[in-house]
mmCIF file of C-alpha atoms in Angstrom:
data_model
loop_
_atom_site.group_PDB
_atom_site.id
_atom_site.type_symbol
_atom_site.label_atom_id
_atom_site.label_comp_id
_atom_site.label_asym_id
_atom_site.label_seq_id
_atom_site.Cartn_x
_atom_site.Cartn_y
_atom_site.Cartn_z
ATOM 1 C CA GLY A 1402 4.682 4.859 -15.444
ATOM 2 C CA GLU A 1403 6.640 4.451 -12.235
ATOM 3 C CA ASN A 1404 8.442 1.182 -11.538
ATOM 4 C CA VAL A 1405 9.802 0.320 -8.086
ATOM 5 C CA GLU A 1406 12.223 -2.524 -7.496
ATOM 6 C CA GLN A 1407 12.952 -3.805 -3.987
ATOM 7 C CA HIS A 1408 15.788 -5.974 -2.685
ATOM 8 C CA PRO A 1409 16.265 -8.382 -1.078
ATOM 9 C CA SER A 1410 13.051 -10.385 -1.190
ATOM 10 C CA THR A 1411 13.921 -12.106 2.086
ATOM 11 C CA LEU A 1412 16.251 -11.029 4.883
ATOM 12 C CA SER A 1413 17.182 -13.039 7.933
ATOM 13 C CA VAL A 1414 18.979 -11.252 10.783
ATOM 14 C CA GLN A 1415 20.030 -12.047 14.315
ATOM 15 C CA GLU A 1416 18.338 -10.077 17.057
ATOM 16 C CA GLY A 1417 20.322 -6.941 17.737
ATOM 17 C CA ASP A 1418 21.837 -6.737 14.276
ATOM 18 C CA SER A 1419 20.906 -4.152 11.632
ATOM 19 C CA ALA A 1420 18.702 -4.729 8.588
ATOM 20 C CA VAL A 1421 18.857 -2.766 5.340
ATOM 21 C CA ILE A 1422 16.321 -2.900 2.520
ATOM 22 C CA LYS A 1423 16.942 -1.088 -0.765
ATOM 23 C CA CYS A 1424 14.563 0.220 -3.420
ATOM 24 C CA THR A 1425 15.073 1.873 -6.774
ATOM 25 C CA TYR A 1426 12.534 3.879 -8.741
ATOM 26 C CA SER A 1427 12.315 4.909 -12.365
ATOM 27 C CA ASP A 1428 10.339 8.166 -12.500
ATOM 28 C CA SER A 1429 12.532 11.166 -11.660
ATOM 29 C CA ALA A 1430 9.349 13.146 -10.883
ATOM 30 C CA SER A 1431 8.584 10.926 -7.859
ATOM 31 C CA ASN A 1432 8.672 13.057 -4.725
ATOM 32 C CA TYR A 1433 7.269 10.951 -1.899
ATOM 33 C CA PHE A 1434 8.673 7.659 -0.601
ATOM 34 C CA PRO A 1435 6.865 5.789 2.188
ATOM 35 C CA TRP A 1436 7.708 2.507 3.866
ATOM 36 C CA TYR A 1437 4.945 0.192 5.077
ATOM 37 C CA LYS A 1438 5.183 -2.728 7.490
ATOM 38 C CA GLN A 1439 2.771 -5.632 7.208
ATOM 39 C CA GLU A 1440 2.569 -8.291 9.886
ATOM 40 C CA LEU A 1441 1.149 -11.683 8.969
ATOM 41 C CA GLY A 1442 -2.575 -11.450 8.276
ATOM 42 C CA LYS A 1443 -2.699 -7.738 9.055
ATOM 43 C CA ARG A 1444 -3.048 -4.544 7.052
ATOM 44 C CA PRO A 1445 -0.034 -2.522 5.839
ATOM 45 C CA GLN A 1446 0.881 0.337 8.177
ATOM 46 C CA LEU A 1447 3.114 3.305 7.500
ATOM 47 C CA ILE A 1448 6.299 3.266 9.559
ATOM 48 C CA ILE A 1449 8.289 6.114 8.009
ATOM 49 C CA ASP A 1450 8.250 8.275 4.909
ATOM 50 C CA ILE A 1451 10.489 10.834 3.221
ATOM 51 C CA ARG A 1452 9.911 13.652 0.782
ATOM 52 C CA SER A 1453 12.269 14.394 -2.096
ATOM 53 C CA ASN A 1454 13.595 17.586 -0.505
ATOM 54 C CA VAL A 1455 15.133 15.608 2.378
ATOM 55 C CA GLY A 1456 18.079 13.195 2.213
ATOM 56 C CA GLU A 1457 17.559 11.323 5.468
ATOM 57 C CA LYS A 1458 14.926 10.884 8.144
ATOM 58 C CA LYS A 1459 15.148 8.992 11.413
ATOM 59 C CA ASP A 1460 12.580 7.768 13.922
ATOM 60 C CA GLN A 1461 14.061 5.878 16.862
ATOM 61 C CA ARG A 1462 15.461 2.602 15.463
ATOM 62 C CA ILE A 1463 14.366 3.138 11.872
ATOM 63 C CA ALA A 1464 15.785 5.515 9.288
ATOM 64 C CA VAL A 1465 15.292 6.127 5.602
ATOM 65 C CA THR A 1466 17.842 7.590 3.199
ATOM 66 C CA LEU A 1467 17.153 8.965 -0.265
ATOM 67 C CA ASN A 1468 19.554 9.454 -3.161
ATOM 68 C CA LYS A 1469 17.653 11.392 -5.850
ATOM 69 C CA THR A 1470 20.537 11.356 -8.298
ATOM 70 C CA ALA A 1471 20.769 7.586 -8.256
ATOM 71 C CA LYS A 1472 17.005 7.199 -7.785
ATOM 72 C CA HIS A 1473 17.219 4.888 -4.833
ATOM 73 C CA PHE A 1474 16.140 4.911 -1.215
ATOM 74 C CA SER A 1475 16.776 2.569 1.681
ATOM 75 C CA LEU A 1476 15.246 1.523 4.988
ATOM 76 C CA HIS A 1477 17.600 0.920 7.902
ATOM 77 C CA ILE A 1478 16.491 -0.865 11.071
ATOM 78 C CA THR A 1479 19.009 -0.917 13.906
ATOM 79 C CA GLU A 1480 19.065 -3.151 16.987
ATOM 80 C CA THR A 1481 16.471 -5.462 15.463
ATOM 81 C CA GLN A 1482 13.951 -7.166 17.729
ATOM 82 C CA PRO A 1483 11.674 -10.180 17.129
ATOM 83 C CA GLU A 1484 8.683 -7.825 16.734
ATOM 84 C CA ASP A 1485 10.423 -6.338 13.661
ATOM 85 C CA SER A 1486 9.672 -9.602 11.835
ATOM 86 C CA ALA A 1487 7.235 -8.695 9.054
ATOM 87 C CA VAL A 1488 7.010 -7.880 5.362
ATOM 88 C CA TYR A 1489 8.240 -4.400 4.494
ATOM 89 C CA PHE A 1490 7.126 -2.546 1.367
ATOM 90 C CA CYS A 1491 8.653 0.526 -0.167
ATOM 91 C CA ALA A 1492 6.629 2.760 -2.460
ATOM 92 C CA ALA A 1493 7.001 5.861 -4.597
ATOM 93 C CA SER A 1494 4.573 8.540 -5.663
ATOM 94 C CA THR A 1495 4.497 11.568 -7.923
ATOM 95 C CA ASP A 1496 1.853 12.847 -5.582
ATOM 96 C CA ARG A 1497 1.078 16.153 -7.232
ATOM 97 C CA ARG A 1498 0.312 14.597 -10.604
ATOM 98 C CA SER A 1499 -1.372 11.413 -9.582
ATOM 99 C CA TRP A 1500 -3.551 12.075 -6.552
ATOM 100 C CA GLY A 1501 -1.318 10.163 -4.211
ATOM 101 C CA LYS A 1502 -1.160 6.980 -6.255
ATOM 102 C CA LEU A 1503 1.519 4.721 -4.800
ATOM 103 C CA GLN A 1504 3.659 2.295 -6.792
ATOM 104 C CA PHE A 1505 4.787 -0.436 -4.411
ATOM 105 C CA GLY A 1506 7.831 -2.656 -4.452
ATOM 106 C CA ALA A 1507 7.349 -6.419 -4.234
ATOM 107 C CA GLY A 1508 8.170 -6.543 -0.519
ATOM 108 C CA THR A 1509 10.912 -7.882 1.755
ATOM 109 C CA GLN A 1510 10.202 -10.642 4.274
ATOM 110 C CA VAL A 1511 12.307 -9.835 7.349
ATOM 111 C CA VAL A 1512 12.852 -12.579 9.905
ATOM 112 C CA VAL A 1513 14.566 -11.666 13.179
ATOM 113 C CA THR A 1514 15.848 -14.702 15.024
ATOM 114 C CA PRO A 1515 16.452 -14.484 18.802
ATOM 115 C CA ASN B 1358 -13.067 6.222 14.983
ATOM 116 C CA ALA B 1359 -13.180 2.876 13.177
ATOM 117 C CA GLY B 1360 -10.824 4.139 10.451
ATOM 118 C CA VAL B 1361 -11.197 2.118 7.246
ATOM 119 C CA THR B 1362 -13.543 -0.863 7.341
ATOM 120 C CA GLN B 1363 -14.093 -3.561 4.731
ATOM 121 C CA THR B 1364 -16.725 -6.250 4.268
ATOM 122 C CA PRO B 1365 -16.677 -9.156 3.930
ATOM 123 C CA LYS B 1366 -13.480 -10.456 5.562
ATOM 124 C CA PHE B 1367 -13.514 -13.699 3.577
ATOM 125 C CA GLN B 1368 -15.376 -14.818 0.472
ATOM 126 C CA VAL B 1369 -15.358 -17.867 -1.773
ATOM 127 C CA LEU B 1370 -16.856 -17.517 -5.245
ATOM 128 C CA LYS B 1371 -17.321 -19.864 -8.154
ATOM 129 C CA THR B 1372 -16.020 -18.805 -11.561
ATOM 130 C CA GLY B 1373 -18.524 -16.505 -13.231
ATOM 131 C CA GLN B 1374 -20.231 -15.333 -10.045
ATOM 132 C CA SER B 1375 -20.355 -11.657 -9.191
ATOM 133 C CA MET B 1376 -19.870 -9.816 -5.935
ATOM 134 C CA THR B 1377 -19.212 -6.386 -4.466
ATOM 135 C CA LEU B 1378 -16.546 -5.604 -1.893
ATOM 136 C CA GLN B 1379 -17.517 -2.775 0.412
ATOM 137 C CA CYS B 1380 -15.233 -0.146 1.919
ATOM 138 C CA ALA B 1381 -16.027 2.746 4.210
ATOM 139 C CA GLN B 1382 -13.923 5.327 6.055
ATOM 140 C CA ASP B 1383 -14.923 7.687 8.843
ATOM 141 C CA MET B 1384 -11.917 10.028 8.683
ATOM 142 C CA ASN B 1385 -13.473 12.474 6.194
ATOM 143 C CA HIS B 1386 -10.778 11.620 3.662
ATOM 144 C CA ASN B 1387 -11.096 12.782 0.075
ATOM 145 C CA SER B 1388 -9.158 10.062 -1.746
ATOM 146 C CA MET B 1389 -9.816 6.323 -1.680
ATOM 147 C CA TYR B 1390 -8.056 3.375 -3.314
ATOM 148 C CA TRP B 1391 -8.485 -0.314 -4.051
ATOM 149 C CA TYR B 1392 -5.425 -2.586 -4.146
ATOM 150 C CA ARG B 1393 -4.923 -6.270 -4.644
ATOM 151 C CA GLN B 1394 -2.085 -8.164 -2.981
ATOM 152 C CA ASP B 1395 -0.653 -11.328 -4.464
ATOM 153 C CA PRO B 1396 2.365 -13.268 -3.136
ATOM 154 C CA GLY B 1397 5.651 -11.806 -4.349
ATOM 155 C CA MET B 1398 3.967 -8.914 -6.163
ATOM 156 C CA GLY B 1399 3.392 -6.306 -3.522
ATOM 157 C CA LEU B 1400 0.270 -4.173 -3.647
ATOM 158 C CA ARG B 1401 -1.096 -3.236 -7.055
ATOM 159 C CA LEU B 1402 -3.577 -0.428 -7.558
ATOM 160 C CA ILE B 1403 -6.853 -1.464 -9.181
ATOM 161 C CA TYR B 1404 -8.857 1.783 -9.112
ATOM 162 C CA TYR B 1405 -8.778 5.009 -7.166
ATOM 163 C CA SER B 1406 -11.055 7.924 -6.453
ATOM 164 C CA ALA B 1407 -9.308 11.264 -5.999
ATOM 165 C CA SER B 1408 -12.477 12.832 -4.618
ATOM 166 C CA GLU B 1409 -16.204 12.195 -4.354
ATOM 167 C CA GLY B 1410 -17.698 11.805 -7.806
ATOM 168 C CA THR B 1411 -14.498 10.800 -9.596
ATOM 169 C CA THR B 1412 -12.899 7.431 -10.268
ATOM 170 C CA ASP B 1413 -9.893 6.417 -12.318
ATOM 171 C CA LYS B 1414 -8.103 3.264 -13.399
ATOM 172 C CA GLY B 1415 -4.976 2.082 -11.694
ATOM 173 C CA GLU B 1416 -2.420 -0.472 -12.767
ATOM 174 C CA VAL B 1417 -4.695 -3.567 -12.978
ATOM 175 C CA PRO B 1418 -8.327 -2.484 -13.632
ATOM 176 C CA ASN B 1419 -9.436 -5.248 -15.998
ATOM 177 C CA GLY B 1420 -12.314 -7.324 -14.642
ATOM 178 C CA TYR B 1421 -13.301 -4.764 -11.997
ATOM 179 C CA ASN B 1422 -15.626 -1.805 -11.636
ATOM 180 C CA VAL B 1423 -15.897 0.722 -8.824
ATOM 181 C CA SER B 1424 -18.427 3.133 -7.395
ATOM 182 C CA ARG B 1425 -17.700 6.086 -5.140
ATOM 183 C CA LEU B 1426 -21.104 6.094 -3.503
ATOM 184 C CA ASN B 1427 -20.418 9.149 -1.343
ATOM 185 C CA LYS B 1428 -17.433 10.616 0.461
ATOM 186 C CA ARG B 1429 -17.326 7.719 2.935
ATOM 187 C CA GLU B 1430 -17.868 4.689 0.715
ATOM 188 C CA PHE B 1431 -15.980 3.173 -2.204
ATOM 189 C CA SER B 1432 -17.056 -0.225 -3.523
ATOM 190 C CA LEU B 1433 -15.316 -2.679 -5.840
ATOM 191 C CA ARG B 1434 -17.354 -4.994 -8.048
ATOM 192 C CA LEU B 1435 -16.333 -8.194 -9.774
ATOM 193 C CA GLU B 1436 -18.910 -8.809 -12.514
ATOM 194 C CA SER B 1437 -17.764 -12.295 -13.538
ATOM 195 C CA ALA B 1438 -15.144 -13.674 -11.163
ATOM 196 C CA ALA B 1439 -12.161 -15.594 -12.523
ATOM 197 C CA PRO B 1440 -9.576 -17.730 -10.658
ATOM 198 C CA SER B 1441 -6.954 -15.069 -11.520
ATOM 199 C CA GLN B 1442 -8.844 -12.703 -9.223
ATOM 200 C CA THR B 1443 -8.078 -14.846 -6.179
ATOM 201 C CA SER B 1444 -6.242 -12.374 -3.972
ATOM 202 C CA VAL B 1445 -6.361 -10.254 -0.857
ATOM 203 C CA TYR B 1446 -8.069 -6.935 -1.523
ATOM 204 C CA PHE B 1447 -7.247 -3.817 0.476
ATOM 205 C CA CYS B 1448 -9.066 -0.537 0.506
ATOM 206 C CA ALA B 1449 -7.201 2.603 1.581
ATOM 207 C CA SER B 1450 -7.955 6.268 2.082
ATOM 208 C CA LYS B 1451 -5.977 9.486 2.311
ATOM 209 C CA ASP B 1452 -6.621 13.072 3.295
ATOM 210 C CA ARG B 1453 -5.498 14.962 0.232
ATOM 211 C CA LYS B 1454 -4.852 18.203 2.025
ATOM 212 C CA GLN B 1455 -3.139 17.146 5.223
ATOM 213 C CA THR B 1456 -0.735 14.269 4.809
ATOM 214 C CA TYR B 1457 0.387 11.802 2.240
ATOM 215 C CA GLU B 1458 -0.184 8.724 4.407
ATOM 216 C CA GLN B 1459 -2.623 6.138 3.125
ATOM 217 C CA TYR B 1460 -4.649 4.298 5.773
ATOM 218 C CA PHE B 1461 -5.521 0.720 4.935
ATOM 219 C CA GLY B 1462 -8.537 -1.390 5.804
ATOM 220 C CA PRO B 1463 -8.175 -4.928 7.215
ATOM 221 C CA GLY B 1464 -8.536 -6.593 3.827
ATOM 222 C CA THR B 1465 -10.847 -9.086 2.146
ATOM 223 C CA ARG B 1466 -9.495 -12.525 1.285
ATOM 224 C CA LEU B 1467 -11.206 -13.683 -1.901
ATOM 225 C CA THR B 1468 -10.924 -17.154 -3.393
ATOM 226 C CA VAL B 1469 -12.379 -17.934 -6.819
ATOM 227 C CA THR B 1470 -12.722 -21.635 -7.619
#
């Protein structure tokens, strides 16, 4: 089955700096890659996603890049703010075959210090 | 719309006790999922239901059973709780036809002593 590895496990950044989280996946058939943000004690919420036919997607201060050849994708947060502090999870899915089953990475704790 | 709701929010069980976690969604979604979240391990899929009337095992199904009661409701049952099942449990749902986004419930924090 699919295996998703996520790095780093913790990331501390100064407010205003950029944060980058990287994930690798094992199943070349994976075609959907979402990123979820989870604040302390809250539910995971989708912040951005990318399909395998696109190399990059941007939404204001967040962007995701996908390298299908290398089987890795990354989340980029620019101009970080204290409210970006949370745990971020990447995931991968072979949606068509598996009814949208997501394989999650272990998560990255991001701390933005003022 | 309430989205995805879960009950209870918190539960403490003794080893060997049984309980059912309830999940309901009001978004008319076809697919529903149960995950468990443990520190440092992300979210792991326990069971899923692609559509009403079907259920399938995920990555960590041992010790659990599920019922897709109708299109709205998907319950998770622990027949004989073990300390290893101490975790936060999330239910999620997805509209198979429209988008790929999964919508999560608020979670149930379960402690087994």
